[in-house]
Amino acid sequence: MGKEIPTDFFVTKLNEAKIHFERALDCKHTEFDDLYPYMIEHPQFFWYKRYVAWSELLTVVKLCKELEIDWQGQFSEQQVDYINKRVMSSKVLDYWFETNDSKEHVG
């Protein structure tokens, strides 16, 4: 019937979704800016942009889980924990880029 989609397709999509979310976190240009140029003038713009990117990341992870494709290798332990909790909290926004090493050096 349908052709089988190779695993590396999903791994690539997962990496793209991760990069998209990280660019949104860093307030860098993403596809969202092109889709909704009028939004830039609104104060909520960056919140929406991050929400869209987070939703995309969760969707790709969900597909990987359903297809039993290893998705965790592209993320730190902390990021895997955030993704598994699914909620884009202030903690996710503030500490996404933190590693266990950098936390030990603080304070």
Short mmCIF file of N, CA, C and O in Angstrom, two decimals:
data_model
loop_
_atom_site.label_atom_id
_atom_site.label_comp_id
_atom_site.label_asym_id
_atom_site.label_seq_id
_atom_site.Cartn_x
_atom_site.Cartn_y
_atom_site.Cartn_z
N MET A 1 0.84 -1.19 0.00
CA MET A 1 0.00 0.00 0.00
C MET A 1 0.88 1.25 0.00
O MET A 1 1.31 1.71 -1.04
N GLY A 2 1.19 1.80 1.17
CA GLY A 2 2.05 2.99 1.25
C GLY A 2 3.50 2.56 1.42
O GLY A 2 3.79 1.48 1.89
N LYS A 3 4.41 3.43 1.03
CA LYS A 3 5.82 3.08 1.22
C LYS A 3 6.25 3.41 2.64
O LYS A 3 5.71 4.32 3.28
N GLU A 4 7.22 2.67 3.12
CA GLU A 4 7.70 2.88 4.49
C GLU A 4 8.59 4.12 4.54
O GLU A 4 9.45 4.32 3.68
N ILE A 5 8.39 4.93 5.57
CA ILE A 5 9.18 6.14 5.73
C ILE A 5 10.41 5.79 6.55
O ILE A 5 10.29 5.21 7.63
N PRO A 6 11.60 6.12 6.06
CA PRO A 6 12.82 5.76 6.80
C PRO A 6 12.93 6.50 8.14
O PRO A 6 12.47 7.63 8.28
N THR A 7 13.55 5.84 9.10
CA THR A 7 13.74 6.38 10.43
C THR A 7 14.47 7.72 10.39
O THR A 7 14.12 8.64 11.13
N ASP A 8 15.47 7.83 9.51
CA ASP A 8 16.25 9.07 9.49
C ASP A 8 15.41 10.28 9.07
O ASP A 8 15.74 11.41 9.40
N PHE A 9 14.29 10.05 8.39
CA PHE A 9 13.37 11.14 8.06
C PHE A 9 12.84 11.76 9.36
O PHE A 9 12.83 12.98 9.53
N PHE A 10 12.42 10.90 10.30
CA PHE A 10 11.88 11.40 11.57
C PHE A 10 12.97 12.02 12.44
O PHE A 10 12.73 13.01 13.12
N VAL A 11 14.16 11.45 12.40
CA VAL A 11 15.28 12.01 13.16
C VAL A 11 15.61 13.40 12.64
O VAL A 11 15.85 14.33 13.41
N THR A 12 15.56 13.57 11.32
CA THR A 12 15.80 14.89 10.71
C THR A 12 14.71 15.86 11.11
O THR A 12 14.99 17.01 11.48
N LYS A 13 13.45 15.43 11.05
CA LYS A 13 12.33 16.30 11.43
C LYS A 13 12.41 16.68 12.91
O LYS A 13 12.10 17.81 13.29
N LEU A 14 12.85 15.73 13.74
CA LEU A 14 13.02 16.00 15.16
C LEU A 14 14.09 17.07 15.37
O LEU A 14 13.90 18.02 16.14
N ASN A 15 15.20 16.94 14.66
CA ASN A 15 16.28 17.93 14.77
C ASN A 15 15.80 19.30 14.29
O ASN A 15 16.10 20.32 14.92
N GLU A 16 15.04 19.33 13.21
CA GLU A 16 14.50 20.61 12.70
C GLU A 16 13.56 21.25 13.72
O GLU A 16 13.59 22.46 13.94
N ALA A 17 12.73 20.43 14.36
CA ALA A 17 11.78 20.94 15.36
C ALA A 17 12.54 21.47 16.58
O ALA A 17 12.17 22.50 17.16
N LYS A 18 13.61 20.78 16.97
CA LYS A 18 14.44 21.23 18.11
C LYS A 18 15.08 22.58 17.77
O LYS A 18 15.04 23.52 18.58
N ILE A 19 15.66 22.69 16.59
CA ILE A 19 16.30 23.94 16.17
C ILE A 19 15.27 25.07 16.10
O ILE A 19 15.52 26.19 16.56
N HIS A 20 14.08 24.77 15.57
CA HIS A 20 13.01 25.77 15.48
C HIS A 20 12.65 26.28 16.87
O HIS A 20 12.53 27.50 17.09
N PHE A 21 12.49 25.37 17.83
CA PHE A 21 12.14 25.77 19.20
C PHE A 21 13.27 26.61 19.81
O PHE A 21 13.01 27.65 20.43
N GLU A 22 14.50 26.18 19.60
CA GLU A 22 15.63 26.91 20.19
C GLU A 22 15.79 28.30 19.56
O GLU A 22 16.12 29.26 20.25
N ARG A 23 15.52 28.41 18.27
CA ARG A 23 15.56 29.73 17.62
C ARG A 23 14.45 30.63 18.17
O ARG A 23 14.65 31.82 18.39
N ALA A 24 13.28 30.04 18.41
CA ALA A 24 12.16 30.81 18.99
C ALA A 24 12.51 31.27 20.40
O ALA A 24 12.22 32.41 20.77
N LEU A 25 13.15 30.39 21.17
CA LEU A 25 13.58 30.76 22.53
C LEU A 25 14.55 31.93 22.49
O LEU A 25 14.51 32.83 23.33
N ASP A 26 15.45 31.90 21.52
CA ASP A 26 16.48 32.94 21.39
C ASP A 26 15.98 34.19 20.65
O ASP A 26 16.76 35.08 20.35
N CYS A 27 14.68 34.20 20.32
CA CYS A 27 14.07 35.32 19.58
C CYS A 27 14.73 35.52 18.21
O CYS A 27 14.83 36.65 17.71
N LYS A 28 15.18 34.45 17.61
CA LYS A 28 15.76 34.52 16.27
C LYS A 28 14.67 34.27 15.23
O LYS A 28 13.59 33.77 15.54
N HIS A 29 14.98 34.58 13.98
CA HIS A 29 14.02 34.43 12.89
C HIS A 29 13.63 32.97 12.70
O HIS A 29 14.48 32.09 12.70
N THR A 30 12.34 32.72 12.55
CA THR A 30 11.84 31.38 12.21
C THR A 30 10.78 31.53 11.12
O THR A 30 10.39 32.64 10.76
N GLU A 31 10.30 30.40 10.65
CA GLU A 31 9.24 30.38 9.63
C GLU A 31 8.00 31.13 10.11
O GLU A 31 7.27 31.71 9.32
N PHE A 32 7.77 31.12 11.41
CA PHE A 32 6.60 31.78 12.00
C PHE A 32 6.60 33.28 11.67
O PHE A 32 5.54 33.86 11.41
N ASP A 33 7.79 33.90 11.66
CA ASP A 33 7.89 35.33 11.33
C ASP A 33 7.38 35.61 9.92
O ASP A 33 6.75 36.63 9.66
N ASP A 34 7.67 34.67 9.01
CA ASP A 34 7.24 34.83 7.62
C ASP A 34 5.73 34.60 7.47
O ASP A 34 5.08 35.25 6.66
N LEU A 35 5.20 33.67 8.26
CA LEU A 35 3.77 33.35 8.17
C LEU A 35 2.89 34.44 8.75
O LEU A 35 1.78 34.67 8.27
N TYR A 36 3.39 35.09 9.82
CA TYR A 36 2.58 36.10 10.52
C TYR A 36 3.36 37.39 10.72
O TYR A 36 3.61 37.79 11.86
N PRO A 37 3.76 38.06 9.65
CA PRO A 37 4.59 39.26 9.80
C PRO A 37 3.92 40.37 10.62
O PRO A 37 4.60 41.10 11.33
N TYR A 38 2.60 40.44 10.57
CA TYR A 38 1.87 41.48 11.31
C TYR A 38 1.98 41.25 12.82
O TYR A 38 1.81 42.18 13.61
N MET A 39 2.27 40.04 13.24
CA MET A 39 2.31 39.71 14.67
C MET A 39 3.49 40.37 15.38
O MET A 39 3.45 40.56 16.60
N ILE A 40 4.55 40.67 14.66
CA ILE A 40 5.76 41.23 15.27
C ILE A 40 5.43 42.48 16.10
O ILE A 40 6.07 42.75 17.10
N GLU A 41 4.39 43.21 15.68
CA GLU A 41 4.01 44.44 16.39
C GLU A 41 3.28 44.16 17.71
O GLU A 41 3.07 45.07 18.51
N HIS A 42 2.90 42.91 17.95
CA HIS A 42 2.13 42.58 19.15
C HIS A 42 3.03 42.09 20.27
O HIS A 42 3.93 41.29 20.03
N PRO A 43 2.78 42.52 21.50
CA PRO A 43 3.63 42.12 22.63
C PRO A 43 3.66 40.61 22.87
O PRO A 43 4.64 40.08 23.36
N GLN A 44 2.56 39.92 22.53
CA GLN A 44 2.50 38.47 22.77
C GLN A 44 3.24 37.68 21.70
O GLN A 44 3.30 36.45 21.77
N PHE A 45 3.78 38.35 20.69
CA PHE A 45 4.35 37.66 19.54
C PHE A 45 5.32 36.55 19.92
O PHE A 45 5.20 35.43 19.45
N PHE A 46 6.29 36.86 20.78
CA PHE A 46 7.31 35.85 21.09
C PHE A 46 6.74 34.68 21.88
O PHE A 46 7.18 33.55 21.74
N TRP A 47 5.70 34.96 22.67
CA TRP A 47 5.05 33.87 23.40
C TRP A 47 4.38 32.91 22.42
O TRP A 47 4.52 31.70 22.52
N TYR A 48 3.65 33.48 21.46
CA TYR A 48 2.99 32.64 20.45
C TYR A 48 4.00 31.85 19.64
O TYR A 48 3.82 30.66 19.37
N LYS A 49 5.05 32.52 19.26
CA LYS A 49 6.10 31.89 18.44
C LYS A 49 6.70 30.69 19.18
O LYS A 49 6.89 29.62 18.60
N ARG A 50 6.96 30.87 20.46
CA ARG A 50 7.52 29.78 21.26
C ARG A 50 6.51 28.66 21.44
O ARG A 50 6.86 27.48 21.39
N TYR A 51 5.26 29.04 21.66
CA TYR A 51 4.21 28.04 21.83
C TYR A 51 4.07 27.17 20.57
O TYR A 51 3.97 25.95 20.65
N VAL A 52 4.09 27.79 19.41
CA VAL A 52 3.98 27.07 18.14
C VAL A 52 5.16 26.12 17.96
O VAL A 52 4.99 24.95 17.60
N ALA A 53 6.36 26.60 18.25
CA ALA A 53 7.55 25.77 18.09
C ALA A 53 7.55 24.60 19.10
O ALA A 53 7.94 23.48 18.76
N TRP A 54 7.10 24.87 20.32
CA TRP A 54 7.02 23.82 21.35
C TRP A 54 6.01 22.76 20.93
O TRP A 54 6.26 21.55 21.04
N SER A 55 4.86 23.18 20.41
CA SER A 55 3.83 22.25 19.94
C SER A 55 4.36 21.36 18.81
O SER A 55 4.11 20.16 18.78
N GLU A 56 5.10 21.99 17.91
CA GLU A 56 5.70 21.23 16.80
C GLU A 56 6.67 20.18 17.34
O GLU A 56 6.65 19.02 16.91
N LEU A 57 7.51 20.58 18.28
CA LEU A 57 8.48 19.64 18.87
C LEU A 57 7.77 18.48 19.54
O LEU A 57 8.12 17.31 19.33
N LEU A 58 6.73 18.77 20.33
CA LEU A 58 5.99 17.70 21.01
C LEU A 58 5.31 16.76 20.01
O LEU A 58 5.25 15.56 20.25
N THR A 59 4.83 17.31 18.91
CA THR A 59 4.17 16.49 17.89
C THR A 59 5.15 15.51 17.26
O THR A 59 4.85 14.33 17.10
N VAL A 60 6.33 16.00 16.91
CA VAL A 60 7.34 15.13 16.28
C VAL A 60 7.80 14.07 17.28
O VAL A 60 7.95 12.90 16.93
N VAL A 61 7.99 14.46 18.54
CA VAL A 61 8.38 13.49 19.57
C VAL A 61 7.30 12.42 19.72
O VAL A 61 7.60 11.23 19.82
N LYS A 62 6.05 12.83 19.71
CA LYS A 62 4.93 11.89 19.83
C LYS A 62 4.95 10.87 18.69
O LYS A 62 4.78 9.67 18.92
N LEU A 63 5.20 11.34 17.48
CA LEU A 63 5.29 10.43 16.33
C LEU A 63 6.46 9.46 16.50
O LEU A 63 6.32 8.26 16.23
N CYS A 64 7.59 9.98 16.95
CA CYS A 64 8.76 9.12 17.18
C CYS A 64 8.45 8.05 18.22
O CYS A 64 8.80 6.88 18.04
N LYS A 65 7.77 8.44 19.30
CA LYS A 65 7.41 7.47 20.34
C LYS A 65 6.50 6.39 19.77
O LYS A 65 6.71 5.20 20.03
N GLU A 66 5.49 6.81 19.01
CA GLU A 66 4.54 5.86 18.45
C GLU A 66 5.21 4.89 17.47
O GLU A 66 4.81 3.73 17.36
N LEU A 67 6.23 5.37 16.78
CA LEU A 67 6.95 4.54 15.80
C LEU A 67 8.16 3.85 16.43
O LEU A 67 8.93 3.18 15.74
N GLU A 68 8.31 4.04 17.76
CA GLU A 68 9.42 3.45 18.50
C GLU A 68 10.77 3.84 17.92
O GLU A 68 11.68 3.03 17.78
N ILE A 69 10.90 5.12 17.59
CA ILE A 69 12.16 5.69 17.10
C ILE A 69 12.80 6.42 18.27
O ILE A 69 12.15 7.18 18.96
N ASP A 70 14.10 6.14 18.49
CA ASP A 70 14.80 6.80 19.60
C ASP A 70 14.88 8.29 19.32
O ASP A 70 15.45 8.72 18.33
N TRP A 71 14.31 9.08 20.20
CA TRP A 71 14.30 10.54 20.03
C TRP A 71 15.13 11.23 21.10
O TRP A 71 15.52 12.38 20.96
N GLN A 72 15.43 10.53 22.18
CA GLN A 72 16.06 11.16 23.33
C GLN A 72 17.52 11.53 23.12
O GLN A 72 18.04 12.41 23.79
N GLY A 73 18.17 10.88 22.16
CA GLY A 73 19.59 11.11 21.92
C GLY A 73 19.95 12.54 21.53
O GLY A 73 21.09 12.97 21.72
N GLN A 74 19.00 13.28 21.01
CA GLN A 74 19.27 14.65 20.56
C GLN A 74 19.10 15.69 21.67
O GLN A 74 19.29 16.87 21.45
N PHE A 75 18.75 15.22 22.88
CA PHE A 75 18.42 16.14 23.96
C PHE A 75 19.20 15.79 25.23
O PHE A 75 19.58 14.65 25.44
N SER A 76 19.38 16.80 26.07
CA SER A 76 19.98 16.55 27.38
C SER A 76 18.94 15.83 28.25
O SER A 76 17.75 15.82 27.92
N GLU A 77 19.40 15.27 29.37
CA GLU A 77 18.48 14.61 30.30
C GLU A 77 17.38 15.56 30.75
O GLU A 77 16.21 15.20 30.84
N GLN A 78 17.78 16.79 31.06
CA GLN A 78 16.84 17.81 31.53
C GLN A 78 15.80 18.13 30.45
O GLN A 78 14.61 18.24 30.73
N GLN A 79 16.25 18.25 29.19
CA GLN A 79 15.33 18.54 28.09
C GLN A 79 14.36 17.39 27.87
O GLN A 79 13.18 17.62 27.61
N VAL A 80 14.84 16.16 27.99
CA VAL A 80 13.96 14.99 27.87
C VAL A 80 12.87 15.05 28.94
O VAL A 80 11.70 14.80 28.67
N ASP A 81 13.27 15.43 30.15
CA ASP A 81 12.32 15.55 31.26
C ASP A 81 11.26 16.61 30.93
O ASP A 81 10.06 16.38 31.13
N TYR A 82 11.69 17.77 30.42
CA TYR A 82 10.74 18.83 30.05
C TYR A 82 9.76 18.32 28.99
O TYR A 82 8.55 18.55 29.08
N ILE A 83 10.29 17.65 27.97
CA ILE A 83 9.45 17.16 26.87
C ILE A 83 8.45 16.14 27.38
O ILE A 83 7.27 16.16 27.02
N ASN A 84 8.91 15.24 28.25
CA ASN A 84 8.00 14.22 28.80
C ASN A 84 6.90 14.82 29.65
O ASN A 84 5.79 14.31 29.70
N LYS A 85 7.19 15.95 30.31
CA LYS A 85 6.16 16.64 31.10
C LYS A 85 5.19 17.41 30.21
O LYS A 85 4.10 17.78 30.64
N ARG A 86 5.63 17.72 28.98
CA ARG A 86 4.82 18.33 27.94
C ARG A 86 4.43 19.80 28.15
O ARG A 86 4.04 20.47 27.22
N VAL A 87 4.50 20.30 29.35
CA VAL A 87 4.06 21.67 29.64
C VAL A 87 5.21 22.64 29.39
O VAL A 87 6.30 22.45 29.90
N MET A 88 4.94 23.68 28.59
CA MET A 88 5.96 24.69 28.35
C MET A 88 5.89 25.69 29.50
O MET A 88 5.21 26.70 29.43
N SER A 89 6.59 25.38 30.58
CA SER A 89 6.57 26.22 31.77
C SER A 89 7.67 27.27 31.69
O SER A 89 8.51 27.25 30.78
N SER A 90 7.67 28.17 32.64
CA SER A 90 8.74 29.17 32.69
C SER A 90 10.09 28.49 32.90
O SER A 90 11.12 28.96 32.45
N LYS A 91 10.07 27.35 33.57
CA LYS A 91 11.31 26.58 33.80
C LYS A 91 11.90 26.13 32.46
O LYS A 91 13.11 26.21 32.25
N VAL A 92 11.05 25.65 31.57
CA VAL A 92 11.51 25.24 30.24
C VAL A 92 12.13 26.44 29.52
O VAL A 92 13.22 26.35 28.96
N LEU A 93 11.44 27.57 29.56
CA LEU A 93 11.93 28.77 28.87
C LEU A 93 13.24 29.26 29.47
O LEU A 93 14.14 29.69 28.74
N ASP A 94 13.36 29.19 30.79
CA ASP A 94 14.55 29.72 31.46
C ASP A 94 15.74 28.77 31.44
O ASP A 94 16.89 29.22 31.42
N TYR A 95 15.49 27.47 31.47
CA TYR A 95 16.59 26.51 31.67
C TYR A 95 16.79 25.52 30.53
O TYR A 95 17.53 24.56 30.68
N TRP A 96 16.15 25.71 29.39
CA TRP A 96 16.28 24.78 28.28
C TRP A 96 17.75 24.55 27.91
O TRP A 96 18.17 23.44 27.64
N PHE A 97 18.55 25.61 27.88
CA PHE A 97 19.94 25.49 27.45
C PHE A 97 20.89 25.10 28.57
O PHE A 97 22.07 24.89 28.33
N GLU A 98 20.39 25.03 29.80
CA GLU A 98 21.24 24.68 30.94
C GLU A 98 21.67 23.22 30.85
O GLU A 98 20.89 22.35 30.48
N THR A 99 22.91 22.97 31.23
CA THR A 99 23.38 21.59 31.34
C THR A 99 23.67 21.34 32.82
O THR A 99 23.77 22.27 33.60
N ASN A 100 23.81 20.10 33.17
CA ASN A 100 24.12 19.77 34.57
C ASN A 100 25.43 20.42 34.99
O ASN A 100 25.57 20.87 36.11
N ASP A 101 26.38 20.49 34.07
CA ASP A 101 27.69 21.10 34.37
C ASP A 101 27.54 22.58 34.71
O ASP A 101 28.09 23.05 35.69
N SER A 102 26.76 23.32 33.89
CA SER A 102 26.66 24.76 34.10
C SER A 102 25.89 25.07 35.39
O SER A 102 26.14 26.07 36.02
N LYS A 103 24.98 24.18 35.79
CA LYS A 103 24.23 24.41 37.02
C LYS A 103 25.14 24.26 38.24
O LYS A 103 24.99 24.96 39.22
N GLU A 104 26.12 23.34 38.16
CA GLU A 104 27.03 23.13 39.29
C GLU A 104 27.93 24.34 39.54
O GLU A 104 28.33 24.59 40.65
N HIS A 105 28.22 25.09 38.50
CA HIS A 105 29.11 26.25 38.62
C HIS A 105 28.40 27.51 39.09
O HIS A 105 29.05 28.48 39.41
N VAL A 106 27.09 27.48 39.14
CA VAL A 106 26.34 28.66 39.56
C VAL A 106 26.30 28.72 41.08
O VAL A 106 26.08 27.72 41.74
N GLY A 107 26.51 29.93 41.64
CA GLY A 107 26.39 30.14 43.09
C GLY A 107 27.53 29.50 43.83
O GLY A 107 27.55 29.26 44.96
#
